[in-house]
PDB file of C-alpha atoms in Angstrom:
ATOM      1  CA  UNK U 193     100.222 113.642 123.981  1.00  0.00           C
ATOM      2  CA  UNK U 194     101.346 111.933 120.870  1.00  0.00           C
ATOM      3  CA  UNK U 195     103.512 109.430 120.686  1.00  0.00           C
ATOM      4  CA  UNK U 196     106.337 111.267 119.170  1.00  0.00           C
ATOM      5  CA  UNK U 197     106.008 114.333 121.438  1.00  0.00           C
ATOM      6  CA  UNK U 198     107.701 111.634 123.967  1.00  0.00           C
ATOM      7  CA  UNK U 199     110.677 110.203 121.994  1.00  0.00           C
ATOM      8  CA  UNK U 200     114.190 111.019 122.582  1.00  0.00           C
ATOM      9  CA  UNK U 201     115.999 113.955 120.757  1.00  0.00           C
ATOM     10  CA  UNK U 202     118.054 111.502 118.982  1.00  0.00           C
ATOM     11  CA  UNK U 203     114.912 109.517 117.744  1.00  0.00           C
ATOM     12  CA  UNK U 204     113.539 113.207 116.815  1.00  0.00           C
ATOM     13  CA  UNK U 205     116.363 113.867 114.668  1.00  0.00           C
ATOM     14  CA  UNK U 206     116.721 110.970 113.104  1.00  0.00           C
ATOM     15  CA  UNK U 207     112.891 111.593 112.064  1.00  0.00           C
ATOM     16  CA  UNK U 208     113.614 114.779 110.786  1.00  0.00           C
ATOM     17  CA  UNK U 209     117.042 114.209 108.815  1.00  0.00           C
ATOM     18  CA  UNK U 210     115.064 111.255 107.183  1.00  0.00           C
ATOM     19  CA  UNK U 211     112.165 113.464 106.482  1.00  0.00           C
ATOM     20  CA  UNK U 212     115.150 116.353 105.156  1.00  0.00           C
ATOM     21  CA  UNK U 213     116.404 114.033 103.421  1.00  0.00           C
ATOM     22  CA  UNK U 214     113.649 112.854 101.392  1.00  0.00           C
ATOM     23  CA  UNK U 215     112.230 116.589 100.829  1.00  0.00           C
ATOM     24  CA  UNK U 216     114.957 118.738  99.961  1.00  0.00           C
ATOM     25  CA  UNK U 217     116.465 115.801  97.765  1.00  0.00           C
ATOM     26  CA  UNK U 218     113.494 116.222  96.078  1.00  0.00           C
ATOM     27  CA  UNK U 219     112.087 119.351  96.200  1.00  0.00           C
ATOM     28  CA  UNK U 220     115.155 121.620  96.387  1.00  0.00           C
ATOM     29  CA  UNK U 221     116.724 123.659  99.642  1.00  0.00           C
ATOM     30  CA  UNK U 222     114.519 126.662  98.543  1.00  0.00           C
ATOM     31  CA  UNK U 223     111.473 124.469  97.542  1.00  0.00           C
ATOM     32  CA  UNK U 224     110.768 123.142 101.442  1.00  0.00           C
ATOM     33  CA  UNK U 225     110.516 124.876 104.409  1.00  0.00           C
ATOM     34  CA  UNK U 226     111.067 124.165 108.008  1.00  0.00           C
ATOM     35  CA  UNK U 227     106.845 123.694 108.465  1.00  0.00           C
ATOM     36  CA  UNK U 228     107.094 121.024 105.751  1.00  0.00           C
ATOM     37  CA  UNK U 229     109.804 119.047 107.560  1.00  0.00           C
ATOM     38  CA  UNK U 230     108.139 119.727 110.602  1.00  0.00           C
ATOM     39  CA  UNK U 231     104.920 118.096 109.210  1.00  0.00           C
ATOM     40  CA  UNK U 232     107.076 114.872 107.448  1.00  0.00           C
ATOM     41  CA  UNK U 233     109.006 113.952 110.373  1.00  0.00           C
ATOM     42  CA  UNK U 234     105.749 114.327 112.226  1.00  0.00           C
ATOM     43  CA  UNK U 235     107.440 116.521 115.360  1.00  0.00           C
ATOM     44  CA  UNK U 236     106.598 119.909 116.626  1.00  0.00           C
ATOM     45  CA  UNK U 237     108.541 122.740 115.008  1.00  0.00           C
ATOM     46  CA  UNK U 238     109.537 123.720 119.081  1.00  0.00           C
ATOM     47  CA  UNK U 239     111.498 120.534 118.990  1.00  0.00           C
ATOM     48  CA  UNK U 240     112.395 120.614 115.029  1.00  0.00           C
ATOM     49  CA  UNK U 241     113.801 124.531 115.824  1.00  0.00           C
ATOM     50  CA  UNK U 242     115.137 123.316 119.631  1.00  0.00           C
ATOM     51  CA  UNK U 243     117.408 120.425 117.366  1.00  0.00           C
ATOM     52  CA  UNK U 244     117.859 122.719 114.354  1.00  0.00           C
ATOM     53  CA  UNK U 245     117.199 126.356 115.407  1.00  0.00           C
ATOM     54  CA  UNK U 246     117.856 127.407 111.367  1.00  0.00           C
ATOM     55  CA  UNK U 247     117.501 126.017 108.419  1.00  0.00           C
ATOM     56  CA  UNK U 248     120.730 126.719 107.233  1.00  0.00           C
ATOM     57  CA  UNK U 249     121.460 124.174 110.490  1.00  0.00           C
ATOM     58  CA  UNK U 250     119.038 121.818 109.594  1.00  0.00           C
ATOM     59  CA  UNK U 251     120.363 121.929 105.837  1.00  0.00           C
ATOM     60  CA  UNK U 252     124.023 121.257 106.767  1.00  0.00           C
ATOM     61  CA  UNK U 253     123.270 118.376 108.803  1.00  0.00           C
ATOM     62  CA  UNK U 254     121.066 117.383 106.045  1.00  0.00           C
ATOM     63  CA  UNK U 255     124.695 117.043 103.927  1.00  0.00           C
ATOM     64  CA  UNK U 256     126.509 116.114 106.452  1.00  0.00           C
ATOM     65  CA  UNK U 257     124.045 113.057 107.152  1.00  0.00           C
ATOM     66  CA  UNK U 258     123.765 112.753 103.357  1.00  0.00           C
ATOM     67  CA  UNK U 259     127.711 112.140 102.795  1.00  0.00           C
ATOM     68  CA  UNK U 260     127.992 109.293 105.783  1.00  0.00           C
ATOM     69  CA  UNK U 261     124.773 107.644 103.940  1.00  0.00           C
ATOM     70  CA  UNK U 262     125.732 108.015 100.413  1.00  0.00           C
ATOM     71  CA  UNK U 263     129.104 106.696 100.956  1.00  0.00           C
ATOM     72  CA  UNK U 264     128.326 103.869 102.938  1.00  0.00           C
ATOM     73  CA  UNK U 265     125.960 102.891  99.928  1.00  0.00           C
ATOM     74  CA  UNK U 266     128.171 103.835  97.334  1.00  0.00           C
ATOM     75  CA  UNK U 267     130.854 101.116  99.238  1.00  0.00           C
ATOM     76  CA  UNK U 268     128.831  98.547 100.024  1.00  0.00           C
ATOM     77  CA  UNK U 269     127.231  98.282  96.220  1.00  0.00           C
ATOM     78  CA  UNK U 270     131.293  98.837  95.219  1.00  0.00           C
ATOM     79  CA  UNK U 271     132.489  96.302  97.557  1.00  0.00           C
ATOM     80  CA  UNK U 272     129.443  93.670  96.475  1.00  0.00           C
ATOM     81  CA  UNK U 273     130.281  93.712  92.983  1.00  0.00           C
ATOM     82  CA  UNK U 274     134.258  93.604  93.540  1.00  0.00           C
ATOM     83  CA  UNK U 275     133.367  90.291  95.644  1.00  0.00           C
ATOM     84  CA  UNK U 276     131.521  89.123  92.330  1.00  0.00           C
ATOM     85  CA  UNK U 277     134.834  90.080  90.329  1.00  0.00           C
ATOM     86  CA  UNK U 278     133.817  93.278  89.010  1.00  0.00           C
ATOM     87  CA  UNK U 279     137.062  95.675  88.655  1.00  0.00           C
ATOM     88  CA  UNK U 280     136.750  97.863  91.920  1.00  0.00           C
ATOM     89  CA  UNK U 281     136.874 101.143  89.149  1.00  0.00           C
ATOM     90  CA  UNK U 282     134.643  99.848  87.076  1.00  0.00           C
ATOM     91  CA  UNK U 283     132.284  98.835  89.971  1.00  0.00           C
ATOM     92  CA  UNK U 284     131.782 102.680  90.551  1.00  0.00           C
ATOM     93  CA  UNK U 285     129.797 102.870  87.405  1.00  0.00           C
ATOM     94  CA  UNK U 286     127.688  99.983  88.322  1.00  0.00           C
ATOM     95  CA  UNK U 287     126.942 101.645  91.328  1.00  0.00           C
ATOM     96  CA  UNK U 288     125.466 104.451  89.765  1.00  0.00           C
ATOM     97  CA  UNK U 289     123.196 102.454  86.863  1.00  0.00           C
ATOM     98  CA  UNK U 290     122.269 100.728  90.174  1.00  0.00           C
ATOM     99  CA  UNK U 291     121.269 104.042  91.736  1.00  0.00           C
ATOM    100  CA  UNK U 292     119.180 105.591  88.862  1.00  0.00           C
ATOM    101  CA  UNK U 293     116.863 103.134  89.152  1.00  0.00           C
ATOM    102  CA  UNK U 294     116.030 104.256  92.708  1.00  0.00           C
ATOM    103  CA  UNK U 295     112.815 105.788  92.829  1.00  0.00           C
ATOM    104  CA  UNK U 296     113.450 109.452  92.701  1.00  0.00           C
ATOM    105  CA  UNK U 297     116.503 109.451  91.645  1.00  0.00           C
ATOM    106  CA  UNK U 298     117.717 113.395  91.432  1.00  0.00           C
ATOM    107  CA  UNK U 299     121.459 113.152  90.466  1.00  0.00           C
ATOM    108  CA  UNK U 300     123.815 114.432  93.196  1.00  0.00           C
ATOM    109  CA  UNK U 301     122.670 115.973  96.109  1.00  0.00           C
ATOM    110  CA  UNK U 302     125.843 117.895  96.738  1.00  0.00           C
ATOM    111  CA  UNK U 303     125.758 119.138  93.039  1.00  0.00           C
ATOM    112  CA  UNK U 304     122.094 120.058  93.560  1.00  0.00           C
ATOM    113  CA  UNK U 305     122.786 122.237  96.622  1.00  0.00           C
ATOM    114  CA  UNK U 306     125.585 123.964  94.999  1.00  0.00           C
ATOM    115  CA  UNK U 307     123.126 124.613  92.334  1.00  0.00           C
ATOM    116  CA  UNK U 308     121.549 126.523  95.217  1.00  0.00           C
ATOM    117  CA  UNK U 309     123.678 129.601  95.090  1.00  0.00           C
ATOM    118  CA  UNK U 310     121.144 131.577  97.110  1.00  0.00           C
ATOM    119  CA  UNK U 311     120.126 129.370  99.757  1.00  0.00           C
ATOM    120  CA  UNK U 312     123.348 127.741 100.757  1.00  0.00           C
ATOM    121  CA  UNK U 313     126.380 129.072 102.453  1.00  0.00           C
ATOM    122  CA  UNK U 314     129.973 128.822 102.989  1.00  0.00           C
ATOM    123  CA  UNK U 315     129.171 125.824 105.687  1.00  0.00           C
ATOM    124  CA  UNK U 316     127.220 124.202 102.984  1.00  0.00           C
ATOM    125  CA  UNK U 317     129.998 124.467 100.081  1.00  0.00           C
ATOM    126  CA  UNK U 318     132.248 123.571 102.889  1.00  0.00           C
ATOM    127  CA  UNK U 319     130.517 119.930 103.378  1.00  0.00           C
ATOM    128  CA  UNK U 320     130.274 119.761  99.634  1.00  0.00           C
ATOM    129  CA  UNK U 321     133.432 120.172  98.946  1.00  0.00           C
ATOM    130  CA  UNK U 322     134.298 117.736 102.058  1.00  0.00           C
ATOM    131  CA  UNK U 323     131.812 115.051 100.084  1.00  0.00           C
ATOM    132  CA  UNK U 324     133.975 115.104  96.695  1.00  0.00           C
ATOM    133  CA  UNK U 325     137.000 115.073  97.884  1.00  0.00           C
ATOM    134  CA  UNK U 326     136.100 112.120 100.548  1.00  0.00           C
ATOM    135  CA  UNK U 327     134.724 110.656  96.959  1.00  0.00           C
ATOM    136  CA  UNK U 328     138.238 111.508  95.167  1.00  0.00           C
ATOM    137  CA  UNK U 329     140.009 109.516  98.380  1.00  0.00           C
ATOM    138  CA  UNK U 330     137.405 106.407  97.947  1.00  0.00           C
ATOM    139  CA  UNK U 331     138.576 106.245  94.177  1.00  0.00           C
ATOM    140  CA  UNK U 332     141.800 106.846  95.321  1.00  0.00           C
ATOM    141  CA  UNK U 333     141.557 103.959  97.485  1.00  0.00           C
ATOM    142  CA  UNK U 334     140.012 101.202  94.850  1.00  0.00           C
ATOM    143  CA  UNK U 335     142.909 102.265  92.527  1.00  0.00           C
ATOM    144  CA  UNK U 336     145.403 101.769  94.708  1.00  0.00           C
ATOM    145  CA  UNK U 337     144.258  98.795  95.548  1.00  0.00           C
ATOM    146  CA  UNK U 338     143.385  97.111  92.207  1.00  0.00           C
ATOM    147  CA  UNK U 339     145.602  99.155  89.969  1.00  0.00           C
ATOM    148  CA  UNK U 340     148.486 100.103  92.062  1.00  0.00           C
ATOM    149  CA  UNK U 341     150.844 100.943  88.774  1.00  0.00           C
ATOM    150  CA  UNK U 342     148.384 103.309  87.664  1.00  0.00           C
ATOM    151  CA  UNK U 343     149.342 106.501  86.578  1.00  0.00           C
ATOM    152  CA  UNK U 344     148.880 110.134  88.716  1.00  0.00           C
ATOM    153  CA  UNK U 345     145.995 111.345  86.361  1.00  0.00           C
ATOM    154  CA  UNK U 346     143.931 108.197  86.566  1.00  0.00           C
ATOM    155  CA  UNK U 347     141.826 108.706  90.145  1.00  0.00           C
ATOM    156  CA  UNK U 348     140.851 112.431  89.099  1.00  0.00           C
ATOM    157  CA  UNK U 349     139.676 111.296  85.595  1.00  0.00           C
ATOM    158  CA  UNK U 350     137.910 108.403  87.012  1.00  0.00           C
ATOM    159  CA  UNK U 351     136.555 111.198  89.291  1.00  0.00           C
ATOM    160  CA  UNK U 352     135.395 113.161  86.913  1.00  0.00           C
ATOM    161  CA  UNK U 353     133.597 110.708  84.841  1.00  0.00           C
ATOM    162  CA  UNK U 354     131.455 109.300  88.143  1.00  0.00           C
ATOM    163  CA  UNK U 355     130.245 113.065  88.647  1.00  0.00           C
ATOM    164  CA  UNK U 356     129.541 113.466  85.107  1.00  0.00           C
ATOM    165  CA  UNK U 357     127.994 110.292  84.324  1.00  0.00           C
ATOM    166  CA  UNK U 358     125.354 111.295  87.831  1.00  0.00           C
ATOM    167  CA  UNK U 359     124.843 114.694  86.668  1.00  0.00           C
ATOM    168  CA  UNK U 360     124.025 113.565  82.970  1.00  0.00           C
ATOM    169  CA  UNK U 361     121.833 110.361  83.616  1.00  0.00           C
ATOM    170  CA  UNK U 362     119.750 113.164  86.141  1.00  0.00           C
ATOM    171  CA  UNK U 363     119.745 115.422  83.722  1.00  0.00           C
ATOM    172  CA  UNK U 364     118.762 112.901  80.625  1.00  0.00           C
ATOM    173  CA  UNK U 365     116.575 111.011  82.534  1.00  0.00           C
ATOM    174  CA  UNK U 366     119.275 107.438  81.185  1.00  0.00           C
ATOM    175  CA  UNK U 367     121.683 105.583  81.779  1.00  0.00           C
ATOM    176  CA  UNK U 368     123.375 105.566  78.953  1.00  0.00           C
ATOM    177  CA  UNK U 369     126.055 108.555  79.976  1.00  0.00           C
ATOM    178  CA  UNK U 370     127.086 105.705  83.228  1.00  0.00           C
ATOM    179  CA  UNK U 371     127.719 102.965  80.374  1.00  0.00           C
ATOM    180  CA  UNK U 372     129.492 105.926  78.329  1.00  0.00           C
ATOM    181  CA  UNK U 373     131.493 106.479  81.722  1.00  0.00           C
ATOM    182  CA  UNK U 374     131.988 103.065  82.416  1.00  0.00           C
ATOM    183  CA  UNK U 375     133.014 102.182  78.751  1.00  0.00           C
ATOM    184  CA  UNK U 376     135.373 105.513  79.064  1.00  0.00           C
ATOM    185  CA  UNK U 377     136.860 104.288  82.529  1.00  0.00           C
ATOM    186  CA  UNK U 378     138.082 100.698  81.114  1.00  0.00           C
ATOM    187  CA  UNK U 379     139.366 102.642  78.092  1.00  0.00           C
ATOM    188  CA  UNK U 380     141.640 104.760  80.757  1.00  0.00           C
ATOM    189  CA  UNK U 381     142.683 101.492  82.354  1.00  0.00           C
ATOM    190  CA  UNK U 382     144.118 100.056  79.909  1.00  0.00           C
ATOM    191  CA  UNK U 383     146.589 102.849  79.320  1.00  0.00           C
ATOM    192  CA  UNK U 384     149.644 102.245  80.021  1.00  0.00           C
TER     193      UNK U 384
END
């Protein structure tokens, strides 16, 4: 018997959501299947199908794992560079050029599964949804914080600019559209 035949459901899963999350961040929802998770996470597809008996399942927890990950990140880099006296706002954008430089760096995963019209359903756009707005709320937060005078429109448009600035530096393969954003963000702060 091999060693992982024996480990705990939770240790299974967490095997398999890191091998989910590695190859459908990658390779797309349609461009892995449940044998290839099965094979990264290096446990039997009886216990891969007795934790996720679809892959719509396994693909929702995939997000839902995703969001609690991502945003942890996303604070912590936020919070590190407000504690070197980066604007909290402004931080945003510096994590981002921080995050294109990760190896493999796709863009958003939430945008990429929405991309996914025919492999994801209302679940999925349910937790993708859930991830921007809990985005929207984090913004929300920093400006509140750091720039409580600020006007109504400023968190959305600060909103906006993160998503576009991720979706263009995947899509241009640069970080210049996260300076753009960044440059565009300070620009929006100091308006009155």
């Amino acid at each position: 018997m091999s060693p992982v035949s024996t480990i705990n459901d939770d240790a299974a899963e967490k095997l398999i959501l890191e091998a989910a999350g590695r190859l459908l961040y990658e390779r797309g929802i349609q461009g892995v299947g449940m044998t290839d998770i099965r094979d990264a996470a290096g446990v039997s597809l009886r216990r891969l199908y007795a934790l996720h008996p679809s892959k719509n399942d396994l693909v929702a927890a995939w997000l839902a794992d995703r969001h609690t990950r991502w945003m942890e990140w996303f604070a912590d880099v936020v919070e590190s560079r407000v504690d070197e006296g980066a604007d909290a706002l402004l931080a945003t954008f510096d994590a981002l050029d921080q995050w294109v430089d990760e190896p493999g760096y796709r863009g958003c995963a939430f945008v990429n599964a929405l991309a996914e019209t025919s492999q994801i359903d209302d679940e999925h756009r349910a937790l993708v949804v859930a991830h921007k707005r809990s985005l929207v709320e984090y913004v929300a937060v920093l400006a509140a914080r750091d720039h409580p005078e600020s006007p109504d429109w400023l968190v959305p448009a600060i909103a906006v600019l993160i998503d576009g600035a991720i979706v263009q530096a995947a899509v241009l393969n640069d970080h210049s559209p996260i300076a753009a954003a960044r440059m565009a963000a300070a620009r929006l702060l100091e308006t009155p």
